[in-house]
Each structure stands twice: as structure tokens, then as C-alpha cells.
Amino acid sequence: MLLEHAKLLAMLKNTGGIAGRKKLQKMVYIAKRMKQPFREKFQFHMYGPYSEELTLQVEEMCNASFVEEVREKISGYYQYRYSLSDKGESFLQAVLEEEEPIDSQLMQELNDCSSKFLELVSTVLYFDELPRQQVEEKIHRLKARQNYQAADIEEAYTFIEKLKQRST
Amino acid sequence: MEYDDGQLTEEKVFKDPVHRYIHVRDELIWKLIGTREFQRLRRIRQLGTTYVTFHGAEHTRFNHSLGVYEIMRRMVENLEKKMTWEEEERLVCLSAALLHDVGHGPFSHSFEKVFETDHEEWTRRIILGDTEINRVLLTMGDAFPKKVADVIAKTYDNKLIVSLISSQIDADRMDYLLRDAFYTGVSYGQFDMERLLRVMRPGEDQAVFKHSGMHAVEDYILSRYQMYWQVYFHPVTRSAEVILSKILNRAKALLADGYAFRLDPYHFRSLFQSTMTLEEYIRLDESIIMYYFQEWIQEKDAILRDLCGRFIDRHLFKYVECDPSEQLKIWPELKRLYNEIGLDPDYYLVIDSSSDLPYDFYRPGEKDERMPINLLMPDGSLRELSQESDIVEAISGKKRTDHKLYFPYDLLADQREYKEEKQRILELLHQQGG
């Protein structure tokens, strides 16, 4: 019964809301890679791993009034903020028994990061079968506009290591 | 066959109902088409279970892959007038277009959901593994197969090339919209592809479209919108897809429980156990799946037997519209009644949502979420399509999701037993559907 949707509702509840579609996408991807029970399918897009299925699930929850979507103007562009509605809360309570639990501490930690950093972390994870030097080359070529520095990449690797240790 | 500098001495053509002719001049492309992995695509339908609704939709991934190649060939030919291409890049583009779907399995959407596999990963393995395709690609150099695989995976350094095969307006979508419209027989899905190709210009990260060609782009977006609702998201097709997924789930569960199949599911065993080799995957096609479904109609397990019979004989589930918040109120009672009459709700009470489908609408999105379609304005600036087009803007704002609840009406309507319970179930379902 829309259990995949319920996991997203739980994520919104645990984090108190998420600002930005890109951030939401990267949080779910990273959490999935950290063995959280998300099942959405991701593909690499211009801005890193992206799931059309996830985009539609969020839209479905907005249309069902389970999630409130607010469009905010942020320095010249628009961003969408998502939070759990009362109706969504009721739905979540009703399916709680069937739902696989999500690590709320992990989700909160991811939510505290910037979406630019999460884009970098998810991209490193996407290429994690490659040697680090090749990953760095990929990042510099595919993400030239984001201008990630060596220190940013180092921070991303340290962050991933910390997440991996916790998920084992 | 004689070759000259990588070119066939005589052009080859395939007759095609969508593009009239598909032209092959490169030895590389001709050899790729002849490989067993590419020929396998003849045995995998492009639209999965859509043929149960639109009987013409029997076209295969083979037809579509040739079509994508042909559109890419024309794109490259047009763009060559505006920019310089390295010969190797041209061949990478054409090979990627031809091979972009080579990893699709039988009824691949349901397969991927149930077995958590990914056709893109299989595509990569076919291109880089021990295959005929890999050997043909290697004739262009050691690094060539990896370049083709990277374009398909969208991780290739040249983003313009990636965008030609995978973006919100690309060779893949152009072919499948035209082809699916043709084979389903619907009158939507048409747009002026020649015009689109003429107004396409190379941009920094992706192809853009001259503002004067906006109406051709609008037509393409409208076509995508209509095909989504009328063909891809058709409720009857979704019913067949729901049953197909439930068959695979049931077979998987039975195998895990050690059930003794009348016919050993040899071809599924490694798939169920996530140990499938590349060679086993290449051998798997829709004819094999249909053979098992036919055989499973004779199985002792009542659920597997019933579901396979429904799929083969097109005795599909009926549906009602489903509002997720209303559904909550009736769900516990529905499940209880189902259990009382001996119907397993896990297999016979299924919600299907728009997010379960591998198709999408055009959405401009927010900054850095996804590349939008950009128009090249007369002053050289770029504008996102929905900011210029009232039609696209209107469609972008529409509600684009729905949920349907599928159930076996025939079993519930047969009220020789459990009359009261079945009547109550039907009442609840129709109350849900309004």
C-alpha cells in the first residue's frame, strides 16, 4: 500500500522538511547507497544521480495532499520546499507497521549538508567502483561548473567513509 | 562484403515504416547490427504488454534501435554543418544510438522491478564484456567500447553527445514516440521531426533549438503528453503489467520456499538468486518467458496457475480510481474480507501508480535538477521552453499523476460462495472509485 511513498513521508517527518528537489534526490540516493530501504531507480544525469520515479512519487504525494510543496525564490531562481502535512502524518501512522524503518539520524545529517556538497557526495558514490584518481577526473570534467576543489573531494570521501562505518 | 576505409563500398538500407529508409554506410554499424546480442532485440517487444490493448504494438527493440540510429545519423549530418566532429566522435554517437537499449530484458520494466536489475547495467556489461558486440567495437581501438558505454550511461565527457541520445528531447524519445504511435495506430504522437532536426543547434552542454522552431518543439511536447495518457499509461496495459509482475513475484516466492515446480524454472533460477551470468542473460528473451507462463498454467499452485492463465488468455484485472487518503479508510476491511474468502491480497489487490511507469512528461524543474529544453533566442541568449510557450507552460502545470486499484472482478462477481463478503468487497471498491 504505497509503502515506498510512506518511506519518503517518514524521511520528511524525521528531517522536519527538505528544501530543494535536487537535495531531496541526492539524499535518497545517498541513503539508498547506505543500505536504507529505498527502492527507487537512479540514473546519472547532468547533475548527478537522478530518479524520475522519485520525482513522480513526490508529485503524487503533493497531489494527495500528504506533502506540502512551497515554491521559494532564492537569489534569482526558484526552489521547492517539502514538508509533511497533517494528512500525510495520518497516512504515515496508518502504515507504520508495514513500513521498513529509515535511519532518521542519517537523514538529518544529510539534510544538514548543502545540496552542492550532496551532489558531490552522490557523484563520488556513483563512480565508487573507479579508482579515486579517475573519480576526481570525472568530477572535474563532468562538474566543471561546480568548481569543486581537492579539499571538497577529500571532504566528500571522509564523509562517505563515516557514513559507511555507521551503516555496517 | 567489401569495405573501404571503414565505409561499405555500397550503402545498405533497411526499409522502415517510420523513417522510410534506414541508411548504413559504416562498416562498424553494419557489423554491430549483425551481432547475436543485437539480433536478440528482435525477440523483445518495445512496449512490453501494450499489445494486449493495442494489438498492433508488436514492434521490437530491434526496430526502435535502428530508428534511433537513423535519427542520430541525421542529427550528426545536420550538426556537421554547424560544427566540427572528429570521425571517432561521429562513430561513438552512432554506435551509442544503435546500442542504447541492447541490455533490455524480456518485459524489462516488470523484470527490473521484481528482480531489482537494471537494463543500463546489462547494456554496459554487453558492451564491455566478452561478447560479439565488444569484439566489433574493439576494432575501433581499445578505448572505443568504454566511450560508447559512457555515452549510454550519460557519464561521457562530451555532454552535447550525451544530450543527443538522452535528454528531454533526444533521438531515443523522437523515435519511440513516432514508432509507438505508428504501431499502436493512434493518431497522436505525430510531430515534424525534419523541422526539429533543422532547427537544432549545438549548445555548450546540450543541443538547443532555434526560437523560430518553437512550434515544432511544442508539437513534440504535446505528442509526448498525449502518448503518455493515451498509450503508455493506458489502464488495461497497466492491468497486464500488474499481473505480469505478480506472476514473477509468485514464482520468485515459490522458488525461495522450495516449491517443487512441475517444470524446473531453469532459465529463472540464477535470476531469482541474483547470480545470472552475461551469457544466461543474453539467452533470455520473451519467447522463453511466454513458454514458462504457458507451462505454469498447469502448476499445482493455484495463484501461479490463475495469474498465468489470466496473462495468456487476457483475463485481466478490473480497476477503480484510487485516492490514497480514502484508501486508508477501507484498506483494513478489504484485506480482512479478502482473507476470509481465501484471496491473497498481496496478489489480487494491487495499487498501481503513475510513478510505477518508465515514462515521463516534460518538466522544466528547478535550477540544477534536470536539464530543460532551451530555445536559442535571436540575440543569442537561451530561454527555457515553458517561459516562451504558453502551450507548454499550460501542460507543465497540470496534474500528472494517478493511482488505480486493480482486482479480479470475475472472482468477486462469482458469488456462489461467500456472497455477502464478495458483495461488500465490491461495494468498498466502488465506493473507493467514486
XYZ file of C-alpha atoms in Angstrom, chain B residues 44-373:
330
model
C 11.953 -8.298 -27.147
C 8.917 -6.099 -27.685
C 9.411 -2.370 -27.447
C 6.227 -1.752 -25.479
C 6.066 -4.809 -23.248
C 2.422 -5.665 -22.547
C 0.889 -2.811 -24.592
C -0.057 -5.325 -27.320
C -2.917 -6.551 -25.109
C -4.535 -3.124 -25.552
C -3.281 -2.012 -28.976
C -2.909 -5.183 -30.997
C -0.522 -3.554 -33.472
C 2.077 -2.855 -30.797
C 4.162 -5.916 -31.578
C 7.218 -3.925 -32.674
C 10.517 -4.771 -31.073
C 13.536 -3.103 -29.549
C 15.343 -4.079 -32.769
C 13.115 -1.788 -34.898
C 13.394 1.023 -32.353
C 17.180 0.746 -32.019
C 17.608 1.005 -35.795
C 15.272 4.027 -35.726
C 17.276 5.783 -33.019
C 20.437 5.125 -35.016
C 18.837 6.651 -38.125
C 17.720 9.794 -36.269
C 21.178 10.133 -34.751
C 22.736 9.734 -38.220
C 20.579 12.602 -39.475
C 21.311 14.711 -36.385
C 25.038 14.266 -36.856
C 24.720 15.083 -40.561
C 22.861 18.314 -39.722
C 25.124 19.324 -36.864
C 28.193 18.698 -39.028
C 27.163 21.799 -40.968
C 27.389 23.879 -37.761
C 30.402 22.374 -36.011
C 33.385 20.103 -36.482
C 33.159 16.465 -35.469
C 36.062 14.120 -35.013
C 35.421 10.975 -37.074
C 35.719 8.887 -33.908
C 33.088 11.016 -32.102
C 30.709 10.524 -35.005
C 31.083 6.749 -34.731
C 30.731 6.863 -30.934
C 27.424 8.721 -31.405
C 26.084 6.281 -33.973
C 27.176 3.201 -32.020
C 25.685 4.520 -28.773
C 22.393 5.292 -30.514
C 22.255 1.806 -32.028
C 23.193 0.024 -28.799
C 21.448 2.167 -26.182
C 18.777 -0.482 -25.457
C 20.838 -3.624 -26.011
C 20.654 -4.571 -22.320
C 16.872 -4.628 -22.147
C 15.478 -7.933 -20.994
C 12.094 -9.514 -21.715
C 9.220 -7.362 -20.389
C 12.048 -5.466 -18.853
C 10.107 -2.925 -16.826
C 8.406 -5.596 -14.684
C 11.551 -7.687 -14.590
C 13.639 -4.842 -13.283
C 11.102 -4.037 -10.579
C 10.768 -7.593 -9.333
C 14.397 -8.663 -9.574
C 15.948 -5.259 -8.898
C 18.112 -5.440 -12.001
C 18.977 -2.561 -14.286
C 18.971 -2.788 -18.082
C 21.541 0.023 -18.246
C 23.935 -2.103 -16.232
C 23.347 -5.061 -18.573
C 23.902 -2.753 -21.556
C 27.253 -1.798 -20.084
C 28.154 -5.430 -19.465
C 27.221 -6.413 -23.028
C 29.315 -3.582 -24.479
C 32.341 -4.154 -22.241
C 32.108 -7.920 -21.654
C 33.024 -10.990 -23.670
C 30.503 -10.500 -26.482
C 30.366 -10.169 -30.254
C 29.450 -6.503 -29.819
C 32.556 -5.870 -27.728
C 34.773 -7.555 -30.320
C 33.317 -5.431 -33.125
C 33.740 -2.227 -31.108
C 37.336 -3.131 -30.236
C 38.230 -2.969 -33.937
C 37.996 0.827 -33.498
C 40.559 0.838 -30.677
C 40.919 -0.387 -27.108
C 39.177 2.642 -25.591
C 36.256 2.691 -28.029
C 33.838 0.292 -26.219
C 34.233 2.273 -22.982
C 33.429 5.520 -24.782
C 30.237 4.051 -26.220
C 29.236 2.654 -22.808
C 29.913 6.030 -21.155
C 27.686 7.882 -23.632
C 24.835 5.469 -22.862
C 25.478 5.791 -19.117
C 25.447 9.602 -19.555
C 28.889 9.897 -17.985
C 30.801 10.695 -21.196
C 32.865 13.867 -21.109
C 31.201 15.450 -24.157
C 27.789 16.405 -22.784
C 26.482 17.515 -26.172
C 26.825 13.956 -27.446
C 25.109 12.576 -24.349
C 22.231 15.021 -24.794
C 21.595 13.849 -28.363
C 20.727 10.399 -27.106
C 19.488 11.170 -23.629
C 17.798 14.422 -22.718
C 14.295 15.802 -22.683
C 14.325 15.919 -26.485
C 16.594 13.280 -27.944
C 16.898 10.660 -30.681
C 15.539 7.930 -28.386
C 12.320 9.769 -27.480
C 11.804 11.049 -31.030
C 11.904 7.541 -32.414
C 9.790 5.855 -29.767
C 7.050 8.490 -29.937
C 6.762 8.238 -33.719
C 7.179 4.469 -33.771
C 4.822 3.710 -30.896
C 2.180 5.968 -32.464
C 2.577 4.177 -35.789
C 2.348 0.646 -34.404
C -0.426 1.313 -31.889
C -2.382 3.022 -34.648
C -3.209 6.119 -32.603
C -3.372 9.476 -34.318
C -1.479 11.336 -31.571
C 2.268 11.145 -31.350
C 2.953 12.911 -34.605
C 5.385 15.821 -34.842
C 7.600 17.299 -37.513
C 10.900 15.579 -36.906
C 12.541 17.009 -40.024
C 11.787 20.513 -38.807
C 13.123 19.710 -35.320
C 16.380 18.471 -36.796
C 16.690 21.560 -38.989
C 16.319 23.974 -36.046
C 18.601 22.002 -33.728
C 21.864 23.776 -32.869
C 24.885 22.658 -30.851
C 24.946 24.262 -27.391
C 27.589 24.164 -24.693
C 26.177 21.237 -22.713
C 23.314 20.134 -24.908
C 21.581 20.709 -28.225
C 19.300 23.770 -28.266
C 16.532 24.802 -30.678
C 16.205 27.994 -32.684
C 13.356 30.124 -31.391
C 11.785 30.124 -34.838
C 11.313 26.370 -34.473
C 9.434 26.624 -31.190
C 6.172 25.357 -32.629
C 7.837 22.154 -33.794
C 9.135 21.671 -30.247
C 5.639 22.385 -28.868
C 4.251 19.691 -31.170
C 6.796 17.233 -29.824
C 5.878 18.084 -26.200
C 2.160 17.738 -26.946
C 2.798 14.422 -28.631
C 4.663 13.225 -25.554
C 1.823 14.377 -23.320
C -0.863 12.647 -25.365
C 1.057 9.415 -25.824
C 1.604 9.270 -22.069
C -2.072 9.316 -21.208
C -3.444 7.515 -24.247
C -0.890 4.754 -24.760
C 1.827 4.389 -22.120
C -0.451 4.896 -19.163
C -3.437 3.005 -20.534
C -5.251 1.276 -17.622
C -5.688 -2.027 -19.485
C -1.981 -2.233 -20.297
C -1.242 -1.461 -16.665
C -3.529 -4.329 -15.650
C -1.481 -6.742 -17.778
C 1.698 -5.279 -16.313
C 0.354 -5.743 -12.767
C -0.433 -9.413 -13.475
C 2.960 -9.950 -15.089
C 4.723 -8.527 -12.019
C 2.630 -10.684 -9.718
C 3.474 -13.825 -11.727
C 7.172 -13.092 -11.379
C 6.765 -12.307 -7.672
C 4.849 -15.539 -7.127
C 7.387 -17.665 -8.983
C 10.192 -15.993 -7.038
C 8.438 -16.641 -3.711
C 7.700 -20.277 -4.604
C 11.289 -20.917 -5.589
C 12.512 -19.345 -2.342
C 10.122 -21.615 -0.405
C 11.490 -24.725 -2.118
C 8.268 -25.397 -4.061
C 8.645 -28.319 -6.475
C 7.816 -26.914 -9.911
C 6.351 -29.367 -12.419
C 8.803 -27.859 -14.916
C 12.091 -26.753 -13.399
C 12.378 -22.958 -13.940
C 15.938 -23.411 -15.161
C 16.096 -20.085 -17.001
C 14.860 -18.163 -13.961
C 16.886 -19.862 -11.267
C 20.003 -17.686 -11.498
C 17.869 -14.572 -11.939
C 15.931 -15.364 -8.783
C 19.187 -15.976 -6.948
C 20.885 -12.860 -8.403
C 23.678 -14.963 -9.926
C 22.778 -14.580 -13.592
C 25.754 -14.598 -15.962
C 26.041 -12.433 -19.056
C 25.575 -15.450 -21.314
C 22.438 -16.533 -19.437
C 21.049 -13.009 -19.706
C 21.662 -12.830 -23.439
C 19.786 -16.117 -23.905
C 16.740 -14.814 -22.019
C 14.033 -13.381 -24.263
C 10.248 -13.070 -24.387
C 9.726 -16.394 -26.128
C 11.252 -18.164 -23.126
C 9.136 -16.221 -20.647
C 5.951 -16.976 -22.570
C 6.881 -20.667 -22.671
C 7.105 -20.777 -18.865
C 3.845 -18.873 -18.480
C 2.155 -21.459 -20.708
C 3.641 -24.278 -18.659
C 2.778 -22.677 -15.321
C -0.913 -22.777 -16.244
C -0.592 -26.487 -15.360
C 1.095 -25.885 -11.983
C -0.395 -27.082 -8.679
C -0.010 -23.676 -7.079
C -3.405 -22.036 -7.532
C -2.135 -18.453 -7.559
C 0.604 -19.027 -10.140
C -1.768 -21.094 -12.271
C -4.512 -18.478 -12.161
C -2.249 -15.489 -12.851
C -0.565 -17.177 -15.818
C -3.942 -18.126 -17.270
C -5.075 -14.526 -16.931
C -1.973 -13.223 -18.688
C -2.005 -15.708 -21.558
C -5.776 -15.551 -22.163
C -6.113 -11.831 -21.421
C -8.481 -12.215 -18.496
C -7.182 -9.104 -16.840
C -7.956 -7.385 -13.548
C -10.526 -4.589 -13.483
C -9.725 -1.317 -11.798
C -11.150 1.656 -9.944
C -9.585 5.072 -9.458
C -7.850 5.246 -6.125
C -7.403 8.158 -3.746
C -4.590 7.266 -1.322
C -6.154 9.019 1.672
C -9.594 7.475 1.091
C -7.985 4.120 0.507
C -6.662 4.151 4.078
C -10.170 4.055 5.455
C -11.213 0.898 3.614
C -7.908 -0.959 3.367
C -8.033 -2.917 6.679
C -11.598 -4.105 5.989
C -10.748 -5.023 2.398
C -7.770 -7.090 3.500
C -9.807 -8.860 6.172
C -12.570 -9.724 3.683
C -10.043 -10.911 1.117
C -8.519 -13.252 3.687
C -11.951 -14.537 4.668
C -12.793 -15.555 1.105
C -9.343 -17.071 0.534
C -7.957 -14.477 -1.882
C -4.426 -13.338 -1.137
C -4.454 -9.501 -1.167
C -0.728 -9.449 -1.957
C -1.568 -10.846 -5.401
C -5.176 -9.811 -6.009
C -5.441 -6.286 -4.618
C -2.866 -4.067 -6.242
C -2.342 -0.319 -6.359
C -0.590 0.912 -9.486
C 0.706 4.492 -9.565
C 1.978 6.807 -12.271
C 5.420 6.618 -10.668
C 5.500 2.888 -11.474
C 5.908 3.685 -15.189
C 9.150 4.287 -17.084
C 7.736 7.306 -18.984
C 7.651 10.953 -18.057
C 6.297 14.358 -19.026
C 8.307 17.396 -19.897
C 9.007 19.358 -16.747
C 11.222 22.437 -16.584
C 12.062 21.641 -12.938
C 14.097 23.826 -10.648
C 17.649 25.008 -11.085
C 20.187 22.181 -11.354
C 17.556 19.457 -11.061
C 17.422 18.352 -14.663
C 18.385 19.929 -17.996
C 15.363 21.682 -19.507
C 14.726 22.255 -23.233
